[in-house]
Amino acid sequence: MSAIQALPGTKDILPDESGLWQRLEATARTILQRAAFRELRTPIFERTDLFARGIGEATDVVGKEMYTFVDRGDRSLTLRPEGTAGAVRAFIEHKLHASGSVQRLWYCGPMFRYERPQAGRQRQFHQIGAELLGSGSPRADVEAIAVAVELLEELGLKSLRLALNSVGDRDDRARYRQQLVDFLTPHAADLDEDSRDRLSRNPLRILDSKDAKTQDICADAPKLIDALGPESAARFERVQQGLTDLGIAYALDHRLVRGLDYYTHTAFEIQSDDLGAQATVCGGGRYDGLVAELGGPETAAVGWAIGMERLILLLQQMAAPVAPAVDVYLVSRGEAAEQKALAVAQQLRRSGLTVEMDLTGSAFGKQFKRADRSGARACVILGDEEAKTDTAQIKWLADGSQIAVDRAELVEAIAKLDAGLDP
Ligand code: ATP
Ligand code: MG
């Protein structure tokens, strides 16, 4: 019978790799908690309407990429393609706005999009995201961006670029949208197919088309930043000043529009030169319209999401993963000794040591070989004699020295050896 394999675009994170994921998650938790962000965990699936309304029908995500299905209760459900819509739904549903203060939320977990799988692009992928709800101050934009930058720096990632733009408010965008359509319509025949389609549905997205000819045409298009009203322009200035004050370098990118409809004002991406085509590790911006769009009170908000697979690719380029070391390799042979080994392993583990127990019952020589390969500092040995006298042998693997100790003194003896003392 042929074995079943994982689906295209999904990936197992094997033990050799999961250490890196754990490091990434632990670092994110630390950095976000330091900035007073609190974790929110929302369901993996939601009503399809939430994403259709919250992300926008005209986006690629809703139009082409969602995992949508009808459940046994005849509801249309969708596996979450991103985290913001669910976070905002929870924010409204549980009236987190009622506290009156700013809510800083973060999340981490799998997202699902039906895309063409390739390096850095999967169908089930993972994001870490942060949302700051309840402040329209440009300082909130700066804080949100600074936290993302801090996280990436804490991970030791280098050669990242912050690209920044403002998409203005609704009026600015409506004005700009018209300018752009007027400019692009005479070139419609030369645009790529997707972009031609977007001309009526989502013209701003044409700006980030990857098609070379479309890009050429867009090079001369009017710029969003020139269409901003005086308030939006002043606001954008303050965001830039805030970043400069923190020493965060950025470059303006006039074509940066983000794919989702609810973004207002600040839009940003953090990109890496070391990822080939899938260069964006973090995308975010302000979405002042979303909470009201989803039935909540008018609430200004800003947030971002980091693609974890892409970060892992970068971390893997930096250094080989280090396997977490085992402290003690536990060798036993003979029925009584093998039985006792279970209790010894428990005793050592309760003292905080990491213990790998050999379960093979094979000859001592073979078990010792595995002890050497395990990377443990100490090999604890139980044979018939040790089982009878309630003792154990400790073999210090660095120099091969061996001593016998009472079982009750095992932990203490290992601690002394660790400290370079005679037990
Ligand atoms: P892209 O232009 O790469 O498709 P996006 O604009 O669709 O990105 P967002 O919705 O902003 O991406 O998601 C934020 C981040 O999540 C991205 O910058 C990326 O790092 C990651 N990401 C998005 N889609 C995928 C995917 N299919 N596989 C892996 N990571 C992804
Ligand atoms: Mg995408």
Short mmCIF file of C-alpha atoms and ligand atoms in Angstrom, two decimals:
data_model
loop_
_atom_site.label_atom_id
_atom_site.label_comp_id
_atom_site.label_asym_id
_atom_site.label_seq_id
_atom_site.Cartn_x
_atom_site.Cartn_y
_atom_site.Cartn_z
CA MET A 1 0.00 0.00 0.00
CA SER A 2 1.34 3.42 -0.81
CA ALA A 3 1.95 5.75 2.11
CA ILE A 4 -0.08 8.92 2.45
CA GLN A 5 1.88 12.14 2.16
CA ALA A 6 1.28 15.66 3.43
CA LEU A 7 -0.69 17.90 1.08
CA PRO A 8 1.06 20.32 -1.29
CA GLY A 9 1.78 23.60 0.43
CA THR A 10 1.75 22.06 3.90
CA LYS A 11 4.86 21.11 5.81
CA ASP A 12 5.86 19.10 8.81
CA ILE A 13 8.09 20.95 11.21
CA LEU A 14 10.41 18.14 12.24
CA PRO A 15 12.23 17.94 15.58
CA ASP A 16 15.49 19.18 14.04
CA GLU A 17 13.70 22.37 13.02
CA SER A 18 11.28 22.91 15.87
CA GLY A 19 14.00 24.28 18.17
CA LEU A 20 14.28 27.27 15.85
CA TRP A 21 10.51 27.74 15.88
CA GLN A 22 10.50 27.64 19.65
CA ARG A 23 13.22 30.27 19.77
CA LEU A 24 11.26 32.47 17.38
CA GLU A 25 8.08 32.09 19.41
CA ALA A 26 9.82 32.71 22.74
CA THR A 27 11.52 35.84 21.42
CA ALA A 28 8.25 37.15 20.01
CA ARG A 29 6.47 36.55 23.29
CA THR A 30 9.19 38.37 25.24
CA ILE A 31 9.37 41.38 22.95
CA LEU A 32 5.60 41.75 22.64
CA GLN A 33 4.93 41.33 26.35
CA ARG A 34 7.58 43.93 27.15
CA ALA A 35 5.56 46.35 25.04
CA ALA A 36 2.39 45.39 26.97
CA PHE A 37 0.83 43.41 24.14
CA ARG A 38 -1.36 40.57 25.45
CA GLU A 39 -1.93 37.31 23.63
CA LEU A 40 -5.25 36.61 21.93
CA ARG A 41 -6.13 33.15 20.62
CA THR A 42 -9.01 33.02 18.18
CA PRO A 43 -10.53 30.03 16.34
CA ILE A 44 -8.88 28.69 13.21
CA PHE A 45 -12.18 28.84 11.32
CA GLU A 46 -14.77 31.59 11.21
CA ARG A 47 -17.85 32.45 9.21
CA THR A 48 -16.87 33.20 5.62
CA ASP A 49 -18.66 36.57 5.85
CA LEU A 50 -16.14 37.80 8.40
CA PHE A 51 -13.31 37.57 5.90
CA ALA A 52 -15.38 38.67 2.92
CA ARG A 53 -16.34 41.85 4.79
CA GLY A 54 -13.17 42.33 6.76
CA ILE A 55 -10.61 41.71 4.05
CA GLY A 56 -12.66 42.76 1.05
CA GLU A 57 -14.21 40.89 -1.84
CA ALA A 58 -11.87 42.50 -4.35
CA THR A 59 -8.67 41.21 -2.75
CA ASP A 60 -6.75 38.15 -3.94
CA VAL A 61 -7.11 36.62 -0.51
CA VAL A 62 -10.90 36.61 -0.62
CA GLY A 63 -11.25 36.27 -4.38
CA LYS A 64 -8.87 33.36 -4.97
CA GLU A 65 -7.11 32.08 -1.91
CA MET A 66 -9.60 31.12 0.78
CA TYR A 67 -10.23 27.62 2.07
CA THR A 68 -14.00 27.83 2.21
CA PHE A 69 -16.35 24.94 2.91
CA VAL A 70 -19.88 24.22 4.03
CA ASP A 71 -20.10 22.44 7.38
CA ARG A 72 -22.68 19.87 8.43
CA GLY A 73 -24.90 22.66 9.71
CA ASP A 74 -24.94 24.29 6.24
CA ARG A 75 -22.85 27.27 7.30
CA SER A 76 -20.21 28.65 4.99
CA LEU A 77 -16.96 28.58 6.94
CA THR A 78 -13.43 29.58 6.05
CA LEU A 79 -10.06 28.61 7.50
CA ARG A 80 -8.59 31.92 8.58
CA PRO A 81 -6.32 33.38 5.89
CA GLU A 82 -4.97 36.04 8.27
CA GLY A 83 -5.38 37.07 11.88
CA THR A 84 -6.71 40.61 11.91
CA ALA A 85 -10.33 39.88 11.02
CA GLY A 86 -10.68 37.30 13.80
CA ALA A 87 -8.93 39.56 16.30
CA VAL A 88 -11.29 42.42 15.46
CA ARG A 89 -14.32 40.13 15.65
CA ALA A 90 -13.23 39.05 19.14
CA PHE A 91 -12.51 42.66 20.10
CA ILE A 92 -16.07 43.61 19.17
CA GLU A 93 -17.78 40.45 20.44
CA HIS A 94 -16.18 40.66 23.89
CA LYS A 95 -16.39 44.44 24.03
CA LEU A 96 -12.69 44.83 24.67
CA HIS A 97 -13.24 48.45 23.64
CA ALA A 98 -15.43 49.02 26.71
CA SER A 99 -12.37 49.40 28.94
CA GLY A 100 -11.83 52.69 27.17
CA SER A 101 -8.10 52.19 27.00
CA VAL A 102 -5.93 51.13 24.13
CA GLN A 103 -5.90 47.37 23.52
CA ARG A 104 -2.61 45.86 22.49
CA LEU A 105 -3.13 42.30 21.26
CA TRP A 106 -0.87 39.75 19.66
CA TYR A 107 -1.38 36.30 18.20
CA CYS A 108 0.58 33.50 16.67
CA GLY A 109 -0.58 30.51 14.68
CA PRO A 110 -1.41 28.85 11.38
CA MET A 111 -3.11 30.65 8.49
CA PHE A 112 -4.48 29.12 5.31
CA ARG A 113 -4.39 30.38 1.74
CA TYR A 114 -4.78 28.45 -1.48
CA GLU A 115 -1.67 29.69 -3.27
CA ARG A 116 0.96 28.18 -5.55
CA PRO A 117 3.43 26.55 -3.15
CA GLN A 118 7.06 27.65 -3.47
CA ALA A 119 9.92 28.66 -1.19
CA GLY A 120 8.45 30.97 1.45
CA ARG A 121 4.89 30.45 0.21
CA GLN A 122 2.71 27.70 1.59
CA ARG A 123 -0.97 26.88 1.89
CA GLN A 124 -0.76 26.40 5.61
CA PHE A 125 1.73 28.92 6.95
CA HIS A 126 2.22 30.70 10.26
CA GLN A 127 2.09 34.29 11.34
CA ILE A 128 2.91 36.30 14.42
CA GLY A 129 0.73 39.37 14.47
CA ALA A 130 0.20 42.42 16.64
CA GLU A 131 -2.77 44.78 16.72
CA LEU A 132 -2.97 48.07 18.59
CA LEU A 133 -6.61 49.13 18.80
CA GLY A 134 -8.03 52.39 20.07
CA SER A 135 -5.43 54.95 19.12
CA GLY A 136 -5.29 57.06 16.00
CA SER A 137 -2.13 58.80 17.10
CA PRO A 138 0.82 58.62 14.72
CA ARG A 139 2.77 57.54 17.81
CA ALA A 140 0.78 54.29 17.75
CA ASP A 141 1.99 53.64 14.19
CA VAL A 142 5.55 54.29 15.30
CA GLU A 143 5.19 52.06 18.35
CA ALA A 144 3.75 49.20 16.29
CA ILE A 145 6.51 49.41 13.70
CA ALA A 146 9.19 49.75 16.37
CA VAL A 147 8.01 46.55 18.10
CA ALA A 148 8.22 44.61 14.82
CA VAL A 149 11.70 45.99 14.15
CA GLU A 150 12.76 45.18 17.71
CA LEU A 151 11.64 41.58 17.32
CA LEU A 152 13.54 41.12 14.08
CA GLU A 153 16.64 42.71 15.56
CA GLU A 154 16.43 40.61 18.70
CA LEU A 155 16.47 37.55 16.45
CA GLY A 156 19.71 38.85 14.97
CA LEU A 157 18.32 39.36 11.49
CA LYS A 158 20.34 41.67 9.30
CA SER A 159 19.88 43.44 5.98
CA LEU A 160 16.20 44.10 6.45
CA ARG A 161 14.56 47.09 4.80
CA LEU A 162 11.53 48.98 6.05
CA ALA A 163 9.41 50.30 3.21
CA LEU A 164 6.83 52.92 4.07
CA ASN A 165 3.93 54.65 2.40
CA SER A 166 0.68 56.36 3.28
CA VAL A 167 -2.54 55.41 1.57
CA GLY A 168 -4.33 58.34 3.19
CA ASP A 169 -7.90 58.35 4.43
CA ARG A 170 -11.01 57.33 2.49
CA ASP A 171 -11.29 60.69 0.71
CA ASP A 172 -7.63 60.73 -0.27
CA ARG A 173 -7.94 57.25 -1.62
CA ALA A 174 -11.12 57.93 -3.55
CA ARG A 175 -9.42 60.95 -5.14
CA TYR A 176 -6.29 59.00 -5.91
CA ARG A 177 -8.20 56.02 -7.20
CA GLN A 178 -9.81 58.24 -9.83
CA GLN A 179 -6.46 59.78 -10.81
CA LEU A 180 -4.96 56.33 -11.17
CA VAL A 181 -7.84 54.95 -13.21
CA ASP A 182 -7.70 58.00 -15.49
CA PHE A 183 -3.98 57.48 -15.94
CA LEU A 184 -4.11 53.71 -16.51
CA THR A 185 -7.21 53.41 -18.69
CA PRO A 186 -5.44 54.51 -21.90
CA HIS A 187 -2.80 51.82 -21.17
CA ALA A 188 -5.34 49.13 -20.33
CA ALA A 189 -4.45 46.93 -23.30
CA ASP A 190 -0.80 46.76 -22.18
CA LEU A 191 -1.50 45.78 -18.59
CA ASP A 192 -1.21 42.18 -17.46
CA GLU A 193 -4.47 40.29 -17.25
CA ASP A 194 -4.84 40.51 -13.45
CA SER A 195 -4.21 44.24 -13.51
CA ARG A 196 -6.72 44.80 -16.31
CA ASP A 197 -9.23 43.02 -14.15
CA ARG A 198 -8.30 45.19 -11.16
CA LEU A 199 -8.75 48.43 -13.07
CA SER A 200 -12.42 48.44 -12.16
CA ARG A 201 -12.33 46.36 -8.95
CA ASN A 202 -9.19 47.25 -7.01
CA PRO A 203 -7.03 49.65 -9.06
CA LEU A 204 -4.58 50.47 -6.25
CA ARG A 205 -3.39 46.89 -6.26
CA ILE A 206 -2.15 47.35 -9.83
CA LEU A 207 0.71 49.32 -8.32
CA ASP A 208 2.23 46.21 -6.79
CA SER A 209 1.85 44.01 -9.86
CA LYS A 210 4.95 41.88 -10.44
CA ASP A 211 4.53 42.10 -14.24
CA ALA A 212 7.44 43.99 -15.84
CA LYS A 213 5.34 45.83 -18.45
CA THR A 214 2.75 46.87 -15.88
CA GLN A 215 5.53 48.08 -13.63
CA ASP A 216 6.94 50.20 -16.46
CA ILE A 217 3.57 51.79 -17.01
CA CYS A 218 3.10 52.42 -13.28
CA ALA A 219 6.48 54.13 -12.99
CA ASP A 220 4.91 57.28 -14.45
CA ALA A 221 1.60 56.98 -12.61
CA PRO A 222 0.53 59.73 -10.22
CA LYS A 223 1.76 59.11 -6.68
CA LEU A 224 -0.48 58.42 -3.74
CA ILE A 225 1.58 60.69 -1.54
CA ASP A 226 0.81 63.65 -3.83
CA ALA A 227 -2.91 62.95 -3.50
CA LEU A 228 -2.90 63.16 0.31
CA GLY A 229 -4.88 66.02 1.84
CA PRO A 230 -3.00 68.35 4.21
CA GLU A 231 -4.07 66.45 7.35
CA SER A 232 -3.02 63.07 6.02
CA ALA A 233 0.25 64.52 4.77
CA ALA A 234 1.01 66.09 8.16
CA ARG A 235 0.15 62.83 9.86
CA PHE A 236 2.51 60.91 7.61
CA GLU A 237 5.25 63.43 8.42
CA ARG A 238 4.83 62.72 12.12
CA VAL A 239 5.12 58.98 11.60
CA GLN A 240 8.32 59.47 9.66
CA GLN A 241 9.70 61.83 12.29
CA GLY A 242 8.91 59.30 15.02
CA LEU A 243 10.80 56.57 13.21
CA THR A 244 13.75 58.87 12.60
CA ASP A 245 13.81 59.81 16.29
CA LEU A 246 14.12 56.10 17.15
CA GLY A 247 16.89 55.61 14.63
CA ILE A 248 14.74 53.31 12.51
CA ALA A 249 15.75 53.63 8.87
CA TYR A 250 13.05 53.47 6.22
CA ALA A 251 12.56 54.15 2.55
CA LEU A 252 9.41 55.59 1.01
CA ASP A 253 7.82 53.23 -1.47
CA HIS A 254 5.14 54.91 -3.54
CA ARG A 255 3.81 51.61 -4.81
CA LEU A 256 3.32 50.02 -1.42
CA VAL A 257 -0.43 49.67 -1.05
CA ARG A 258 -1.03 46.38 0.79
CA GLY A 259 -3.58 43.95 -0.48
CA LEU A 260 -6.34 44.49 1.99
CA ASP A 261 -9.15 47.02 1.66
CA TYR A 262 -9.29 48.21 5.23
CA TYR A 263 -5.90 49.86 5.38
CA THR A 264 -5.75 53.63 5.90
CA HIS A 265 -2.79 56.01 6.25
CA THR A 266 0.41 54.17 7.14
CA ALA A 267 1.27 51.08 5.14
CA PHE A 268 4.59 49.33 5.62
CA GLU A 269 6.52 46.21 4.81
CA ILE A 270 9.76 44.83 6.09
CA GLN A 271 11.69 43.04 3.39
CA SER A 272 14.83 40.99 3.21
CA ASP A 273 17.36 40.68 0.39
CA ASP A 274 18.01 37.06 1.32
CA LEU A 275 14.66 35.52 0.43
CA GLY A 276 14.49 35.71 -3.35
CA ALA A 277 11.03 36.40 -4.72
CA GLN A 278 9.19 36.06 -1.39
CA ALA A 279 11.02 39.02 0.14
CA THR A 280 8.43 40.39 2.55
CA VAL A 281 8.70 39.11 6.10
CA CYS A 282 6.34 41.59 7.70
CA GLY A 283 3.40 43.57 6.39
CA GLY A 284 1.21 45.96 8.22
CA GLY A 285 -0.36 49.33 8.59
CA ARG A 286 -3.24 51.31 9.90
CA TYR A 287 -6.83 50.10 9.46
CA ASP A 288 -9.07 52.74 10.99
CA GLY A 289 -12.13 51.57 9.07
CA LEU A 290 -12.23 47.90 9.96
CA VAL A 291 -13.78 47.78 13.41
CA ALA A 292 -16.80 49.82 12.28
CA GLU A 293 -16.98 47.83 9.05
CA LEU A 294 -17.39 44.69 11.15
CA GLY A 295 -20.13 46.20 13.30
CA GLY A 296 -18.11 47.66 16.18
CA PRO A 297 -17.69 51.25 17.29
CA GLU A 298 -15.45 53.58 15.27
CA THR A 299 -11.98 52.50 16.41
CA ALA A 300 -8.63 53.56 15.05
CA ALA A 301 -6.17 50.67 14.81
CA VAL A 302 -2.76 49.71 13.54
CA GLY A 303 -1.10 46.32 13.25
CA TRP A 304 1.19 43.97 11.41
CA ALA A 305 1.80 40.32 10.66
CA ILE A 306 5.09 38.53 10.27
CA GLY A 307 5.39 35.41 8.11
CA MET A 308 7.11 32.88 10.32
CA GLU A 309 8.25 30.50 7.57
CA ARG A 310 10.17 33.33 5.93
CA LEU A 311 11.81 34.25 9.23
CA ILE A 312 12.77 30.62 9.75
CA LEU A 313 14.38 30.58 6.29
CA LEU A 314 16.43 33.62 7.31
CA LEU A 315 17.37 32.13 10.69
CA GLN A 316 18.46 28.92 8.97
CA GLN A 317 20.76 30.90 6.71
CA MET A 318 22.40 32.42 9.77
CA ALA A 319 23.45 29.35 11.74
CA ALA A 320 23.00 25.62 11.98
CA PRO A 321 20.32 24.73 14.51
CA VAL A 322 21.67 23.54 17.83
CA ALA A 323 19.95 20.47 19.20
CA PRO A 324 19.03 20.92 22.85
CA ALA A 325 21.60 18.89 24.79
CA VAL A 326 20.77 15.91 26.94
CA ASP A 327 22.38 16.09 30.37
CA VAL A 328 22.28 12.42 31.25
CA TYR A 329 22.14 9.25 29.19
CA LEU A 330 20.73 6.43 31.28
CA VAL A 331 22.02 2.94 30.56
CA SER A 332 20.54 -0.18 32.17
CA ARG A 333 20.70 -3.91 31.67
CA GLY A 334 19.05 -6.81 33.46
CA GLU A 335 15.42 -6.99 34.48
CA ALA A 336 15.69 -5.40 37.93
CA ALA A 337 18.01 -2.64 36.70
CA GLU A 338 15.86 -1.86 33.69
CA GLN A 339 12.84 -1.58 35.93
CA LYS A 340 14.69 0.66 38.37
CA ALA A 341 15.91 2.90 35.54
CA LEU A 342 12.42 4.32 35.21
CA ALA A 343 12.49 5.61 38.78
CA VAL A 344 16.05 6.91 38.40
CA ALA A 345 15.07 8.81 35.25
CA GLN A 346 12.16 10.36 37.15
CA GLN A 347 14.42 11.28 40.09
CA LEU A 348 16.94 12.99 37.80
CA ARG A 349 14.29 14.75 35.73
CA ARG A 350 12.60 16.13 38.82
CA SER A 351 15.91 17.70 39.77
CA GLY A 352 15.82 19.56 36.46
CA LEU A 353 18.18 17.40 34.42
CA THR A 354 17.34 16.32 30.87
CA VAL A 355 17.52 12.54 30.75
CA GLU A 356 17.44 10.18 27.79
CA MET A 357 16.80 6.60 28.80
CA ASP A 358 18.08 3.71 26.70
CA LEU A 359 15.19 1.29 26.24
CA THR A 360 16.90 -1.30 24.07
CA GLY A 361 18.16 -3.66 26.78
CA SER A 362 21.12 -4.34 24.47
CA ALA A 363 24.70 -5.10 25.57
CA PHE A 364 26.35 -2.38 27.69
CA GLY A 365 28.90 -1.65 24.93
CA LYS A 366 26.16 -0.78 22.46
CA GLN A 367 24.38 1.41 24.99
CA PHE A 368 27.64 3.25 25.77
CA LYS A 369 28.12 4.02 22.09
CA ARG A 370 24.70 5.61 22.01
CA ALA A 371 25.54 7.52 25.20
CA ASP A 372 28.56 9.02 23.43
CA ARG A 373 26.49 9.99 20.41
CA SER A 374 23.77 11.57 22.56
CA GLY A 375 25.95 14.51 23.53
CA ALA A 376 25.18 13.94 27.22
CA ARG A 377 27.72 14.98 29.85
CA ALA A 378 27.06 12.03 32.10
CA CYS A 379 26.16 8.41 31.56
CA VAL A 380 24.37 6.85 34.50
CA ILE A 381 24.70 3.07 34.57
CA LEU A 382 22.50 0.51 36.30
CA GLY A 383 23.36 -3.19 36.22
CA ASP A 384 22.42 -6.19 38.39
CA GLU A 385 24.88 -5.18 41.11
CA GLU A 386 23.66 -1.57 41.23
CA ALA A 387 20.03 -2.70 41.31
CA LYS A 388 20.79 -4.96 44.29
CA THR A 389 22.70 -2.33 46.30
CA ASP A 390 20.59 0.65 45.24
CA THR A 391 23.60 2.42 43.78
CA ALA A 392 24.50 3.71 40.33
CA GLN A 393 27.67 4.26 38.35
CA ILE A 394 28.30 7.69 36.88
CA LYS A 395 30.55 7.73 33.85
CA TRP A 396 31.72 11.28 33.08
CA LEU A 397 31.79 11.19 29.32
CA ALA A 398 34.31 13.99 28.79
CA ASP A 399 37.17 11.99 30.37
CA GLY A 400 35.73 8.52 30.79
CA SER A 401 36.16 8.54 34.58
CA GLN A 402 33.69 6.44 36.49
CA ILE A 403 32.48 6.41 40.10
CA ALA A 404 29.88 4.53 42.12
CA VAL A 405 27.41 6.49 44.24
CA ASP A 406 24.37 5.73 46.34
CA ARG A 407 21.21 6.34 44.44
CA ALA A 408 20.11 8.95 46.96
CA GLU A 409 23.25 10.96 46.21
CA LEU A 410 23.05 10.73 42.44
CA VAL A 411 21.79 14.23 41.78
CA GLU A 412 24.27 15.79 44.15
CA ALA A 413 27.17 13.82 42.65
CA ILE A 414 26.29 14.96 39.12
CA ALA A 415 26.08 18.57 40.32
CA LYS A 416 29.55 18.26 41.87
CA LEU A 417 31.00 16.78 38.70
CA ASP A 418 29.39 19.65 36.78
CA ALA A 419 31.10 22.12 39.09
CA GLY A 420 34.43 20.37 38.56
CA LEU A 421 34.53 19.01 42.13
CA ASP A 422 35.26 15.53 43.37
CA PRO A 423 31.94 13.95 44.30
P1 ATP B 1 2.65 38.31 -0.43
O1 ATP B 1 2.72 39.57 -1.23
O2 ATP B 1 3.98 37.70 -0.17
O3 ATP B 1 1.62 37.34 -0.95
P2 ATP B 1 0.69 39.27 1.40
O4 ATP B 1 0.56 40.70 1.12
O5 ATP B 1 -0.30 38.33 0.85
O6 ATP B 1 2.16 38.77 1.02
P3 ATP B 1 0.05 39.56 4.20
O7 ATP B 1 -1.36 39.20 4.02
O8 ATP B 1 0.40 40.96 4.50
O9 ATP B 1 0.89 39.04 2.96
O10 ATP B 1 0.72 38.63 5.33
C1 ATP B 1 1.82 39.06 6.11
C2 ATP B 1 3.01 38.15 5.93
O11 ATP B 1 2.65 36.79 6.00
C3 ATP B 1 3.68 38.28 4.59
O12 ATP B 1 4.54 39.37 4.55
C4 ATP B 1 4.44 36.98 4.51
O13 ATP B 1 5.65 37.06 5.23
C5 ATP B 1 3.51 36.03 5.18
N1 ATP B 1 2.74 35.26 4.20
C6 ATP B 1 1.64 35.65 3.51
N2 ATP B 1 1.19 34.66 2.72
C7 ATP B 1 2.03 33.60 2.91
C8 ATP B 1 2.09 32.28 2.43
N3 ATP B 1 1.20 31.81 1.55
N4 ATP B 1 3.09 31.46 2.85
C9 ATP B 1 4.00 31.91 3.74
N5 ATP B 1 4.00 33.15 4.26
C10 ATP B 1 3.02 33.99 3.86
MG MG B 2 -0.39 37.09 -0.79
#
